[in-house]
Amino acid sequence: MDGGRVPVDDTADVVIVGGGAAGLSLAHQLSRTGSLAVTVVEPPPGPARPAERTWCYWDQGLGDFGEAVSASWSGLRVHGADGHPVTVDPAPLRYLMLRSAAFEQLVHSRLARSPRGRILRATAEAVRDVAHGAEVRCTTPDGRTLTLGARHVFDSRPPRTLPAARTRLLQHFRGWFVRTAGDRFDPAVADLMDFRVPQPRHGLAFGYVLPLAPDRALVEYTGFSRTPLTTAAYEEALGAYTRTTLRLGPLTVEAAEQGVIPMTDARFPRRVGRSVFRIGTAGGATRPATGYTFAAVQRQSRAIAASLLRDGRARVPPPHGRRALAMDAVLLRALDTGRIDGPDFFTGLFRSTPPHRLLRFLDGATTPWEDWGIGLRVPVGPMLGTAVELPFLRRRSHPAPAAAPRPEDSP
């Protein structure tokens, strides 16, 4: 794989490709001691740079990135399709929200204080193994080509093609940051799933409301299905949801965000060369049945950093346990085939499971005994039938979901 010898313009112990949640989280962990030279290759401003995003997760405190947390909630609520709400207190956990721009600014400032950490604004073109590590070929904003050498390269760029899978759904959404004319929101309670929206013929749909103040919130329309909607269709759904269901009255849309997350039982490779590794969504960090990624990225980043700092060896552990992935595969297939009713399934989990245990279950942190107890509260027949069917299904390749439009591309 070495090919022709290319002059190296710069070297580091670690090069991280991509400055999103996974890349910056790993850089943060590796640069804490200053013992490793770490370079993060980020696209310069322009079409290759992702639009600003929102990441949410639950934790007992504010954690490493408390300075960048823009909101948190002690109460979580799910509205069933029948209109009845379920409100839970997951103490000692809280639901936390990070905006990508604030997270990036925080980690960049910490890297700037690290004697051996740096950000390189460039577009990564190719990553390859070489005799004593790996190389990244990239192009700078002024058109120069640079070759970076490293002992290890961690690539967080989304794959162009998803690995073969038996089931592939998409979690797709569009959200409005709204300001209302009067106080319409309870800042202490986040609505994780509001199934009082019209349900599609295939898959499911729900509203998602994160209050930022009594008169401000992020309001999203989310679907789990095989294909995303058009921007116009999301806009129509959000308009109906805010007017008819939430009855927000006059409002101003201050910003919008849109995204697509793969929900698949594919097996994502974490090592793609002797010295080249995949991290983040590209390395399987997205939880298949929920789309949550940030917490798994933190676990993965801490483990990688501990291994490198301890003995210099790069180990990228699986972000989720086998048992959790097996349960997710069954759930995805049951949702995709329509054997279970998605709104009833998720609402039932919140109504019948202690909230702290449920959040640990969604994070893959429960014991087998706890999983068994939760499993008894779901539709046992359809889930067992699906579990029996899965080993006989063929895995098929799927294209990766299209990137979300940038704000300037959205109405």
mmCIF file of C-alpha atoms in Angstrom:
data_model
loop_
_atom_site.group_PDB
_atom_site.id
_atom_site.type_symbol
_atom_site.label_atom_id
_atom_site.label_comp_id
_atom_site.label_asym_id
_atom_site.label_seq_id
_atom_site.Cartn_x
_atom_site.Cartn_y
_atom_site.Cartn_z
ATOM 1 C CA MET A 1 0.000 0.000 0.000
ATOM 2 C CA ASP A 2 3.017 2.351 0.219
ATOM 3 C CA GLY A 3 3.034 3.198 -3.496
ATOM 4 C CA GLY A 4 5.489 5.855 -4.677
ATOM 5 C CA ARG A 5 7.361 7.771 -2.048
ATOM 6 C CA VAL A 6 5.864 11.246 -1.458
ATOM 7 C CA PRO A 7 7.805 13.963 0.404
ATOM 8 C CA VAL A 8 6.268 14.606 3.823
ATOM 9 C CA ASP A 9 5.622 18.268 4.676
ATOM 10 C CA ASP A 10 4.869 17.776 8.364
ATOM 11 C CA THR A 11 4.693 14.972 10.916
ATOM 12 C CA ALA A 12 2.777 14.276 14.109
ATOM 13 C CA ASP A 13 2.148 11.365 16.418
ATOM 14 C CA VAL A 14 -1.549 11.459 15.507
ATOM 15 C CA VAL A 15 -3.445 13.058 12.626
ATOM 16 C CA ILE A 16 -7.221 13.304 13.016
ATOM 17 C CA VAL A 17 -9.218 13.835 9.840
ATOM 18 C CA GLY A 18 -12.395 15.815 10.452
ATOM 19 C CA GLY A 19 -13.172 18.368 13.140
ATOM 20 C CA GLY A 20 -16.676 17.297 14.130
ATOM 21 C CA ALA A 21 -17.763 15.737 17.415
ATOM 22 C CA ALA A 22 -15.612 12.609 17.041
ATOM 23 C CA GLY A 23 -12.461 14.288 15.751
ATOM 24 C CA LEU A 24 -12.420 17.126 18.259
ATOM 25 C CA SER A 25 -13.372 14.881 21.179
ATOM 26 C CA LEU A 26 -10.415 12.612 20.439
ATOM 27 C CA ALA A 27 -8.087 15.590 19.978
ATOM 28 C CA HIS A 28 -9.235 16.957 23.330
ATOM 29 C CA GLN A 29 -8.480 13.694 25.107
ATOM 30 C CA LEU A 30 -5.085 13.209 23.420
ATOM 31 C CA SER A 31 -3.855 16.761 23.995
ATOM 32 C CA ARG A 32 -4.582 16.875 27.724
ATOM 33 C CA THR A 33 -1.080 15.769 28.757
ATOM 34 C CA GLY A 34 0.832 17.403 25.909
ATOM 35 C CA SER A 35 2.881 14.225 25.442
ATOM 36 C CA LEU A 36 1.604 13.557 21.889
ATOM 37 C CA ALA A 37 1.791 15.780 18.828
ATOM 38 C CA VAL A 38 -1.770 15.950 17.471
ATOM 39 C CA THR A 39 -2.932 17.597 14.230
ATOM 40 C CA VAL A 40 -6.620 17.955 13.364
ATOM 41 C CA VAL A 41 -7.354 18.461 9.667
ATOM 42 C CA GLU A 42 -10.561 20.482 9.273
ATOM 43 C CA PRO A 43 -12.167 21.724 6.055
ATOM 44 C CA PRO A 44 -11.893 25.498 5.589
ATOM 45 C CA PRO A 45 -15.070 27.582 5.462
ATOM 46 C CA GLY A 46 -17.053 26.659 2.368
ATOM 47 C CA PRO A 47 -19.278 23.921 0.918
ATOM 48 C CA ALA A 48 -17.129 21.095 2.331
ATOM 49 C CA ARG A 49 -17.682 22.316 5.881
ATOM 50 C CA PRO A 50 -20.769 20.899 7.646
ATOM 51 C CA ALA A 51 -23.548 23.223 8.739
ATOM 52 C CA GLU A 52 -23.923 23.928 12.450
ATOM 53 C CA ARG A 53 -25.490 21.013 14.310
ATOM 54 C CA THR A 54 -27.051 20.224 17.685
ATOM 55 C CA TRP A 55 -25.895 17.270 19.780
ATOM 56 C CA CYS A 56 -27.755 15.952 22.831
ATOM 57 C CA TYR A 57 -26.869 13.364 25.458
ATOM 58 C CA TRP A 58 -27.495 12.608 29.119
ATOM 59 C CA ASP A 59 -25.003 12.766 31.959
ATOM 60 C CA GLN A 60 -24.886 13.186 35.723
ATOM 61 C CA GLY A 61 -23.126 16.538 35.438
ATOM 62 C CA LEU A 62 -21.927 18.896 32.747
ATOM 63 C CA GLY A 63 -18.788 16.817 32.122
ATOM 64 C CA ASP A 64 -15.750 17.904 30.109
ATOM 65 C CA PHE A 65 -17.672 20.345 27.931
ATOM 66 C CA GLY A 66 -19.817 22.149 30.482
ATOM 67 C CA GLU A 67 -18.664 25.556 29.250
ATOM 68 C CA ALA A 68 -20.258 24.817 25.861
ATOM 69 C CA VAL A 69 -23.548 23.316 27.103
ATOM 70 C CA SER A 70 -26.296 25.673 25.932
ATOM 71 C CA ALA A 71 -29.211 24.094 27.837
ATOM 72 C CA SER A 72 -30.116 21.148 30.044
ATOM 73 C CA TRP A 73 -33.336 19.593 31.347
ATOM 74 C CA SER A 74 -34.229 17.662 34.470
ATOM 75 C CA GLY A 75 -37.570 16.472 33.070
ATOM 76 C CA LEU A 76 -38.258 14.401 29.951
ATOM 77 C CA ARG A 77 -41.643 13.951 28.314
ATOM 78 C CA VAL A 78 -43.158 11.669 25.685
ATOM 79 C CA HIS A 79 -46.603 12.294 24.191
ATOM 80 C CA GLY A 80 -48.390 9.151 23.034
ATOM 81 C CA ALA A 81 -50.397 9.110 19.824
ATOM 82 C CA ASP A 82 -53.476 9.104 22.087
ATOM 83 C CA GLY A 83 -52.462 12.541 23.366
ATOM 84 C CA HIS A 84 -51.594 11.421 26.889
ATOM 85 C CA PRO A 85 -48.164 12.635 28.071
ATOM 86 C CA VAL A 86 -45.628 10.708 30.148
ATOM 87 C CA THR A 87 -43.268 12.970 32.125
ATOM 88 C CA VAL A 88 -40.301 11.459 33.940
ATOM 89 C CA ASP A 89 -37.428 12.673 36.100
ATOM 90 C CA PRO A 90 -34.261 10.709 35.234
ATOM 91 C CA ALA A 91 -32.264 11.999 38.239
ATOM 92 C CA PRO A 92 -29.350 11.912 38.752
ATOM 93 C CA LEU A 93 -29.115 12.214 34.952
ATOM 94 C CA ARG A 94 -29.882 15.377 32.999
ATOM 95 C CA TYR A 95 -30.457 15.826 29.285
ATOM 96 C CA LEU A 96 -27.787 18.148 27.829
ATOM 97 C CA MET A 97 -27.605 20.137 24.590
ATOM 98 C CA LEU A 98 -24.461 21.236 22.757
ATOM 99 C CA ARG A 99 -24.279 23.383 19.640
ATOM 100 C CA SER A 100 -21.424 22.415 17.346
ATOM 101 C CA ALA A 101 -20.074 25.979 17.030
ATOM 102 C CA ALA A 102 -19.730 26.394 20.820
ATOM 103 C CA PHE A 103 -18.193 22.923 21.147
ATOM 104 C CA GLU A 104 -15.708 23.688 18.373
ATOM 105 C CA GLN A 105 -14.735 27.008 19.919
ATOM 106 C CA LEU A 106 -14.157 25.381 23.307
ATOM 107 C CA VAL A 107 -11.986 22.538 22.001
ATOM 108 C CA HIS A 108 -10.068 24.851 19.658
ATOM 109 C CA SER A 109 -9.198 27.097 22.598
ATOM 110 C CA ARG A 110 -7.968 24.121 24.596
ATOM 111 C CA LEU A 111 -5.877 22.853 21.672
ATOM 112 C CA ALA A 112 -4.369 26.341 21.299
ATOM 113 C CA ARG A 113 -3.121 26.074 24.901
ATOM 114 C CA SER A 114 -1.643 22.626 24.290
ATOM 115 C CA PRO A 115 2.039 22.787 23.307
ATOM 116 C CA ARG A 116 1.674 19.996 20.738
ATOM 117 C CA GLY A 117 -1.890 20.306 19.468
ATOM 118 C CA ARG A 118 -2.933 22.227 16.374
ATOM 119 C CA ILE A 119 -5.716 22.749 13.837
ATOM 120 C CA LEU A 120 -4.894 22.658 10.111
ATOM 121 C CA ARG A 121 -7.468 24.213 7.787
ATOM 122 C CA ALA A 122 -7.328 21.970 4.733
ATOM 123 C CA THR A 123 -9.385 19.463 2.765
ATOM 124 C CA ALA A 124 -8.247 15.861 3.212
ATOM 125 C CA GLU A 125 -8.033 14.149 -0.181
ATOM 126 C CA ALA A 126 -6.517 10.742 0.623
ATOM 127 C CA VAL A 127 -5.409 8.658 3.582
ATOM 128 C CA ARG A 128 -3.042 5.706 3.200
ATOM 129 C CA ASP A 129 -0.759 3.361 5.101
ATOM 130 C CA VAL A 130 2.992 3.757 4.628
ATOM 131 C CA ALA A 131 5.975 1.820 5.956
ATOM 132 C CA HIS A 132 6.162 3.445 9.385
ATOM 133 C CA GLY A 133 2.644 4.745 9.916
ATOM 134 C CA ALA A 134 0.224 6.587 7.664
ATOM 135 C CA GLU A 135 -0.033 9.675 5.495
ATOM 136 C CA VAL A 136 -2.783 12.187 4.792
ATOM 137 C CA ARG A 137 -2.706 14.158 1.556
ATOM 138 C CA CYS A 138 -4.648 17.398 1.782
ATOM 139 C CA THR A 139 -5.199 20.676 -0.060
ATOM 140 C CA THR A 140 -4.945 24.054 1.652
ATOM 141 C CA PRO A 141 -7.335 26.956 0.906
ATOM 142 C CA ASP A 142 -4.711 28.545 -1.377
ATOM 143 C CA GLY A 143 -4.467 25.360 -3.465
ATOM 144 C CA ARG A 144 -1.225 23.933 -2.093
ATOM 145 C CA THR A 145 -0.922 20.185 -1.595
ATOM 146 C CA LEU A 146 0.439 19.026 1.760
ATOM 147 C CA THR A 147 1.355 15.533 2.898
ATOM 148 C CA LEU A 148 1.142 14.859 6.627
ATOM 149 C CA GLY A 149 2.878 11.882 8.182
ATOM 150 C CA ALA A 150 1.780 10.262 11.432
ATOM 151 C CA ARG A 151 2.158 7.132 13.505
ATOM 152 C CA HIS A 152 -1.654 6.824 13.565
ATOM 153 C CA VAL A 153 -4.466 8.414 11.570
ATOM 154 C CA PHE A 154 -8.066 8.544 12.836
ATOM 155 C CA ASP A 155 -10.576 9.332 10.099
ATOM 156 C CA SER A 156 -13.992 10.652 11.145
ATOM 157 C CA ARG A 157 -15.315 11.564 7.677
ATOM 158 C CA PRO A 158 -18.710 10.015 6.844
ATOM 159 C CA PRO A 159 -18.371 6.972 4.562
ATOM 160 C CA ARG A 160 -19.564 7.340 0.982
ATOM 161 C CA THR A 161 -21.194 3.911 1.111
ATOM 162 C CA LEU A 162 -22.626 2.224 4.185
ATOM 163 C CA PRO A 163 -21.477 -1.317 4.998
ATOM 164 C CA ALA A 164 -23.831 -4.129 3.993
ATOM 165 C CA ALA A 165 -26.824 -4.422 6.314
ATOM 166 C CA ARG A 166 -30.021 -6.418 6.724
ATOM 167 C CA THR A 167 -31.984 -3.295 7.659
ATOM 168 C CA ARG A 168 -31.349 0.348 6.914
ATOM 169 C CA LEU A 169 -33.652 3.084 8.073
ATOM 170 C CA LEU A 170 -32.907 6.782 8.255
ATOM 171 C CA GLN A 171 -33.524 9.168 11.108
ATOM 172 C CA HIS A 172 -34.198 12.406 9.257
ATOM 173 C CA PHE A 173 -35.303 15.745 10.632
ATOM 174 C CA ARG A 174 -35.640 19.462 10.218
ATOM 175 C CA GLY A 175 -35.755 21.866 13.149
ATOM 176 C CA TRP A 176 -36.674 25.476 13.715
ATOM 177 C CA PHE A 177 -35.163 27.691 16.401
ATOM 178 C CA VAL A 178 -38.287 29.668 17.224
ATOM 179 C CA ARG A 179 -39.135 32.710 19.317
ATOM 180 C CA THR A 180 -42.786 33.085 20.334
ATOM 181 C CA ALA A 181 -44.748 36.245 21.098
ATOM 182 C CA GLY A 182 -45.476 35.034 24.644
ATOM 183 C CA ASP A 183 -44.223 32.385 27.074
ATOM 184 C CA ARG A 184 -45.118 28.994 25.578
ATOM 185 C CA PHE A 185 -42.450 26.599 26.901
ATOM 186 C CA ASP A 186 -41.444 25.020 30.197
ATOM 187 C CA PRO A 187 -37.625 25.344 30.292
ATOM 188 C CA ALA A 188 -37.361 22.429 32.752
ATOM 189 C CA VAL A 189 -38.927 19.779 30.468
ATOM 190 C CA ALA A 190 -37.726 18.480 27.089
ATOM 191 C CA ASP A 191 -40.159 16.672 24.785
ATOM 192 C CA LEU A 192 -38.182 13.729 23.397
ATOM 193 C CA MET A 193 -40.988 12.240 21.315
ATOM 194 C CA ASP A 194 -44.364 13.772 20.547
ATOM 195 C CA PHE A 195 -46.397 11.306 18.493
ATOM 196 C CA ARG A 196 -49.370 13.644 18.119
ATOM 197 C CA VAL A 197 -48.327 14.269 14.511
ATOM 198 C CA PRO A 198 -49.774 12.417 11.487
ATOM 199 C CA GLN A 199 -48.018 9.089 11.108
ATOM 200 C CA PRO A 200 -46.622 8.031 7.714
ATOM 201 C CA ARG A 201 -47.681 4.787 6.016
ATOM 202 C CA HIS A 202 -44.195 3.392 6.596
ATOM 203 C CA GLY A 203 -42.045 4.112 9.647
ATOM 204 C CA LEU A 204 -42.943 6.703 12.259
ATOM 205 C CA ALA A 205 -42.807 10.449 12.888
ATOM 206 C CA PHE A 206 -42.689 12.633 15.982
ATOM 207 C CA GLY A 207 -42.096 16.144 17.230
ATOM 208 C CA TYR A 208 -39.072 17.032 19.356
ATOM 209 C CA VAL A 209 -39.054 20.184 21.504
ATOM 210 C CA LEU A 210 -36.056 21.511 23.451
ATOM 211 C CA PRO A 211 -37.021 24.690 25.359
ATOM 212 C CA LEU A 212 -34.240 27.264 25.639
ATOM 213 C CA ALA A 213 -36.319 29.891 27.470
ATOM 214 C CA PRO A 214 -40.029 30.421 28.144
ATOM 215 C CA ASP A 215 -40.318 32.025 24.683
ATOM 216 C CA ARG A 216 -37.584 30.179 22.761
ATOM 217 C CA ALA A 217 -37.087 26.561 21.717
ATOM 218 C CA LEU A 218 -35.704 24.195 19.129
ATOM 219 C CA VAL A 219 -38.732 22.494 17.561
ATOM 220 C CA GLU A 220 -38.054 19.571 15.224
ATOM 221 C CA TYR A 221 -40.052 17.236 13.034
ATOM 222 C CA THR A 222 -38.353 13.820 12.925
ATOM 223 C CA GLY A 223 -39.026 10.667 10.948
ATOM 224 C CA PHE A 224 -37.743 7.099 11.057
ATOM 225 C CA SER A 225 -38.218 5.719 7.537
ATOM 226 C CA ARG A 226 -36.390 4.488 4.444
ATOM 227 C CA THR A 227 -36.190 7.863 2.715
ATOM 228 C CA PRO A 228 -36.048 11.480 3.948
ATOM 229 C CA LEU A 229 -38.539 14.183 3.019
ATOM 230 C CA THR A 230 -38.009 17.243 0.883
ATOM 231 C CA THR A 231 -37.258 20.501 2.666
ATOM 232 C CA ALA A 232 -40.670 21.796 1.586
ATOM 233 C CA ALA A 233 -42.372 18.766 3.182
ATOM 234 C CA TYR A 234 -40.494 19.313 6.457
ATOM 235 C CA GLU A 235 -41.506 22.978 6.427
ATOM 236 C CA GLU A 236 -45.143 22.046 5.945
ATOM 237 C CA ALA A 237 -44.989 19.482 8.766
ATOM 238 C CA LEU A 238 -43.282 21.926 11.136
ATOM 239 C CA GLY A 239 -45.836 24.608 10.343
ATOM 240 C CA ALA A 240 -48.706 22.250 11.134
ATOM 241 C CA TYR A 241 -47.019 20.972 14.301
ATOM 242 C CA THR A 242 -46.295 24.419 15.741
ATOM 243 C CA ARG A 243 -49.732 25.800 14.837
ATOM 244 C CA THR A 244 -52.091 22.895 15.454
ATOM 245 C CA THR A 245 -50.404 20.631 17.998
ATOM 246 C CA LEU A 246 -48.271 23.004 20.076
ATOM 247 C CA ARG A 247 -50.508 26.034 19.452
ATOM 248 C CA LEU A 248 -47.578 28.396 19.752
ATOM 249 C CA GLY A 249 -49.334 31.345 18.160
ATOM 250 C CA PRO A 250 -47.272 33.998 16.385
ATOM 251 C CA LEU A 251 -43.618 33.014 16.161
ATOM 252 C CA THR A 252 -40.382 33.915 14.434
ATOM 253 C CA VAL A 253 -38.086 31.269 12.951
ATOM 254 C CA GLU A 254 -34.600 32.544 13.822
ATOM 255 C CA ALA A 255 -32.604 29.633 12.344
ATOM 256 C CA ALA A 256 -33.083 26.137 10.949
ATOM 257 C CA GLU A 257 -31.152 22.883 10.914
ATOM 258 C CA GLN A 258 -31.652 19.690 8.964
ATOM 259 C CA GLY A 259 -29.986 16.299 9.010
ATOM 260 C CA VAL A 260 -30.037 12.607 8.164
ATOM 261 C CA ILE A 261 -28.610 9.865 10.414
ATOM 262 C CA PRO A 262 -28.302 6.211 9.339
ATOM 263 C CA MET A 263 -30.087 3.651 11.527
ATOM 264 C CA THR A 264 -28.621 0.339 10.421
ATOM 265 C CA ASP A 265 -27.419 -3.019 11.678
ATOM 266 C CA ALA A 266 -24.341 -2.753 9.445
ATOM 267 C CA ARG A 267 -20.965 -3.700 10.888
ATOM 268 C CA PHE A 268 -18.777 -0.601 10.639
ATOM 269 C CA PRO A 269 -15.041 -1.327 10.366
ATOM 270 C CA ARG A 270 -12.967 0.520 12.933
ATOM 271 C CA ARG A 271 -9.573 -0.388 11.488
ATOM 272 C CA VAL A 272 -9.041 0.057 7.739
ATOM 273 C CA GLY A 273 -5.235 -0.226 7.593
ATOM 274 C CA ARG A 274 -2.227 -0.972 9.766
ATOM 275 C CA SER A 275 -2.243 2.594 11.064
ATOM 276 C CA VAL A 276 -5.581 3.979 9.825
ATOM 277 C CA PHE A 277 -8.732 3.874 11.950
ATOM 278 C CA ARG A 278 -12.315 5.066 11.659
ATOM 279 C CA ILE A 279 -14.049 6.882 14.503
ATOM 280 C CA GLY A 280 -17.425 8.484 15.170
ATOM 281 C CA THR A 281 -20.344 7.581 12.934
ATOM 282 C CA ALA A 282 -17.830 6.224 10.407
ATOM 283 C CA GLY A 283 -16.657 3.798 13.104
ATOM 284 C CA GLY A 284 -20.127 2.725 14.242
ATOM 285 C CA ALA A 285 -20.610 5.169 17.133
ATOM 286 C CA THR A 286 -24.213 6.015 16.189
ATOM 287 C CA ARG A 287 -26.636 3.883 18.220
ATOM 288 C CA PRO A 288 -28.674 2.073 15.533
ATOM 289 C CA ALA A 289 -32.089 2.234 17.202
ATOM 290 C CA THR A 290 -31.956 5.824 18.459
ATOM 291 C CA GLY A 291 -29.448 7.804 16.388
ATOM 292 C CA TYR A 292 -27.658 9.072 19.514
ATOM 293 C CA THR A 293 -23.910 9.386 18.939
ATOM 294 C CA PHE A 294 -22.247 11.937 21.220
ATOM 295 C CA ALA A 295 -22.028 9.846 24.405
ATOM 296 C CA ALA A 296 -20.580 6.852 22.532
ATOM 297 C CA VAL A 297 -18.023 9.153 20.891
ATOM 298 C CA GLN A 298 -16.866 10.256 24.356
ATOM 299 C CA ARG A 299 -16.446 6.660 25.548
ATOM 300 C CA GLN A 300 -14.558 5.756 22.394
ATOM 301 C CA SER A 301 -12.306 8.837 22.584
ATOM 302 C CA ARG A 302 -11.369 8.201 26.219
ATOM 303 C CA ALA A 303 -10.503 4.571 25.469
ATOM 304 C CA ILE A 304 -8.363 5.425 22.428
ATOM 305 C CA ALA A 305 -6.493 8.122 24.337
ATOM 306 C CA ALA A 306 -5.890 5.854 27.326
ATOM 307 C CA SER A 307 -4.393 3.174 25.078
ATOM 308 C CA LEU A 308 -2.128 5.566 23.167
ATOM 309 C CA LEU A 309 -0.930 7.357 26.280
ATOM 310 C CA ARG A 310 -0.374 4.099 28.167
ATOM 311 C CA ASP A 311 1.646 2.051 25.690
ATOM 312 C CA GLY A 312 1.591 3.869 22.345
ATOM 313 C CA ARG A 313 -0.748 1.342 20.748
ATOM 314 C CA ALA A 314 -3.892 2.428 18.919
ATOM 315 C CA ARG A 315 -6.992 0.485 19.938
ATOM 316 C CA VAL A 316 -10.449 1.586 18.828
ATOM 317 C CA PRO A 317 -12.981 -0.342 20.933
ATOM 318 C CA PRO A 318 -16.506 -1.059 19.719
ATOM 319 C CA PRO A 319 -18.710 1.892 20.720
ATOM 320 C CA HIS A 320 -21.641 -0.401 21.619
ATOM 321 C CA GLY A 321 -21.806 -3.859 23.134
ATOM 322 C CA ARG A 322 -22.874 -6.934 21.173
ATOM 323 C CA ARG A 323 -26.030 -7.390 23.207
ATOM 324 C CA ALA A 324 -27.151 -3.817 22.574
ATOM 325 C CA LEU A 325 -26.468 -4.130 18.850
ATOM 326 C CA ALA A 326 -28.348 -7.427 18.656
ATOM 327 C CA MET A 327 -31.401 -5.868 20.332
ATOM 328 C CA ASP A 328 -31.191 -2.865 18.014
ATOM 329 C CA ALA A 329 -31.081 -5.126 14.964
ATOM 330 C CA VAL A 330 -34.300 -6.817 16.048
ATOM 331 C CA LEU A 331 -36.023 -3.501 16.771
ATOM 332 C CA LEU A 332 -34.991 -1.951 13.438
ATOM 333 C CA ARG A 333 -36.273 -4.959 11.512
ATOM 334 C CA ALA A 334 -39.543 -5.003 13.472
ATOM 335 C CA LEU A 335 -40.058 -1.290 12.765
ATOM 336 C CA ASP A 336 -39.146 -1.638 9.095
ATOM 337 C CA THR A 337 -41.559 -4.527 8.533
ATOM 338 C CA GLY A 338 -44.365 -2.862 10.486
ATOM 339 C CA ARG A 339 -44.627 -5.782 12.925
ATOM 340 C CA ILE A 340 -44.665 -3.344 15.815
ATOM 341 C CA ASP A 341 -46.285 0.053 16.106
ATOM 342 C CA GLY A 342 -43.443 2.523 16.638
ATOM 343 C CA PRO A 343 -45.324 5.179 18.628
ATOM 344 C CA ASP A 344 -46.892 2.569 20.922
ATOM 345 C CA PHE A 345 -43.544 0.828 21.383
ATOM 346 C CA PHE A 346 -41.564 3.894 22.472
ATOM 347 C CA THR A 347 -44.390 5.361 24.534
ATOM 348 C CA GLY A 348 -44.805 2.012 26.289
ATOM 349 C CA LEU A 349 -41.124 1.913 27.217
ATOM 350 C CA PHE A 350 -41.379 5.302 28.937
ATOM 351 C CA ARG A 351 -44.603 4.364 30.714
ATOM 352 C CA SER A 352 -43.383 1.039 32.064
ATOM 353 C CA THR A 353 -39.642 1.459 32.729
ATOM 354 C CA PRO A 354 -37.998 3.478 35.529
ATOM 355 C CA PRO A 355 -36.533 6.540 33.775
ATOM 356 C CA HIS A 356 -32.959 6.195 34.992
ATOM 357 C CA ARG A 357 -32.893 2.540 33.924
ATOM 358 C CA LEU A 358 -34.455 3.376 30.553
ATOM 359 C CA LEU A 359 -31.812 5.985 29.748
ATOM 360 C CA ARG A 360 -29.056 3.559 30.711
ATOM 361 C CA PHE A 361 -30.756 0.996 28.455
ATOM 362 C CA LEU A 362 -30.787 3.460 25.547
ATOM 363 C CA ASP A 363 -27.086 4.080 26.223
ATOM 364 C CA GLY A 364 -26.292 0.342 26.279
ATOM 365 C CA ALA A 365 -25.271 0.398 29.959
ATOM 366 C CA THR A 366 -27.831 -1.975 31.487
ATOM 367 C CA THR A 367 -27.163 -5.477 32.793
ATOM 368 C CA PRO A 368 -28.536 -8.610 31.073
ATOM 369 C CA TRP A 369 -31.060 -8.972 33.922
ATOM 370 C CA GLU A 370 -32.258 -5.386 33.413
ATOM 371 C CA ASP A 371 -32.496 -5.968 29.650
ATOM 372 C CA TRP A 372 -34.605 -9.057 30.312
ATOM 373 C CA GLY A 373 -36.992 -7.057 32.494
ATOM 374 C CA ILE A 374 -37.361 -4.357 29.846
ATOM 375 C CA GLY A 375 -37.810 -6.983 27.132
ATOM 376 C CA LEU A 376 -40.832 -8.406 28.931
ATOM 377 C CA ARG A 377 -42.549 -5.021 28.554
ATOM 378 C CA VAL A 378 -42.340 -4.930 24.737
ATOM 379 C CA PRO A 379 -44.462 -6.880 22.192
ATOM 380 C CA VAL A 380 -42.842 -10.260 22.816
ATOM 381 C CA GLY A 381 -44.364 -12.201 19.900
ATOM 382 C CA PRO A 382 -43.376 -9.842 17.053
ATOM 383 C CA MET A 383 -39.923 -9.287 18.540
ATOM 384 C CA LEU A 384 -39.239 -13.009 18.953
ATOM 385 C CA GLY A 385 -40.446 -13.710 15.417
ATOM 386 C CA THR A 386 -38.132 -11.030 14.097
ATOM 387 C CA ALA A 387 -35.185 -12.373 16.104
ATOM 388 C CA VAL A 388 -35.704 -15.828 14.597
ATOM 389 C CA GLU A 389 -35.851 -14.360 11.082
ATOM 390 C CA LEU A 390 -32.748 -12.167 11.245
ATOM 391 C CA PRO A 391 -29.991 -14.808 10.842
ATOM 392 C CA PHE A 392 -31.473 -15.861 7.494
ATOM 393 C CA LEU A 393 -31.613 -12.387 5.948
ATOM 394 C CA ARG A 394 -29.041 -11.288 3.403
ATOM 395 C CA ARG A 395 -27.000 -8.169 4.028
ATOM 396 C CA ARG A 396 -27.153 -5.593 1.231
ATOM 397 C CA SER A 397 -25.133 -2.475 0.497
ATOM 398 C CA HIS A 398 -26.775 0.939 0.738
ATOM 399 C CA PRO A 399 -25.576 4.408 -0.263
ATOM 400 C CA ALA A 400 -24.772 6.740 2.592
ATOM 401 C CA PRO A 401 -27.485 9.330 3.284
ATOM 402 C CA ALA A 402 -27.029 12.676 1.562
ATOM 403 C CA ALA A 403 -25.514 15.439 3.642
ATOM 404 C CA ALA A 404 -27.826 17.980 5.205
ATOM 405 C CA PRO A 405 -28.201 21.263 3.310
ATOM 406 C CA ARG A 406 -26.233 24.228 4.573
ATOM 407 C CA PRO A 407 -28.224 27.150 6.024
ATOM 408 C CA GLU A 408 -27.749 29.197 2.856
ATOM 409 C CA ASP A 409 -29.310 26.343 0.859
ATOM 410 C CA SER A 410 -32.432 26.257 3.032
ATOM 411 C CA PRO A 411 -35.461 28.515 2.675
#
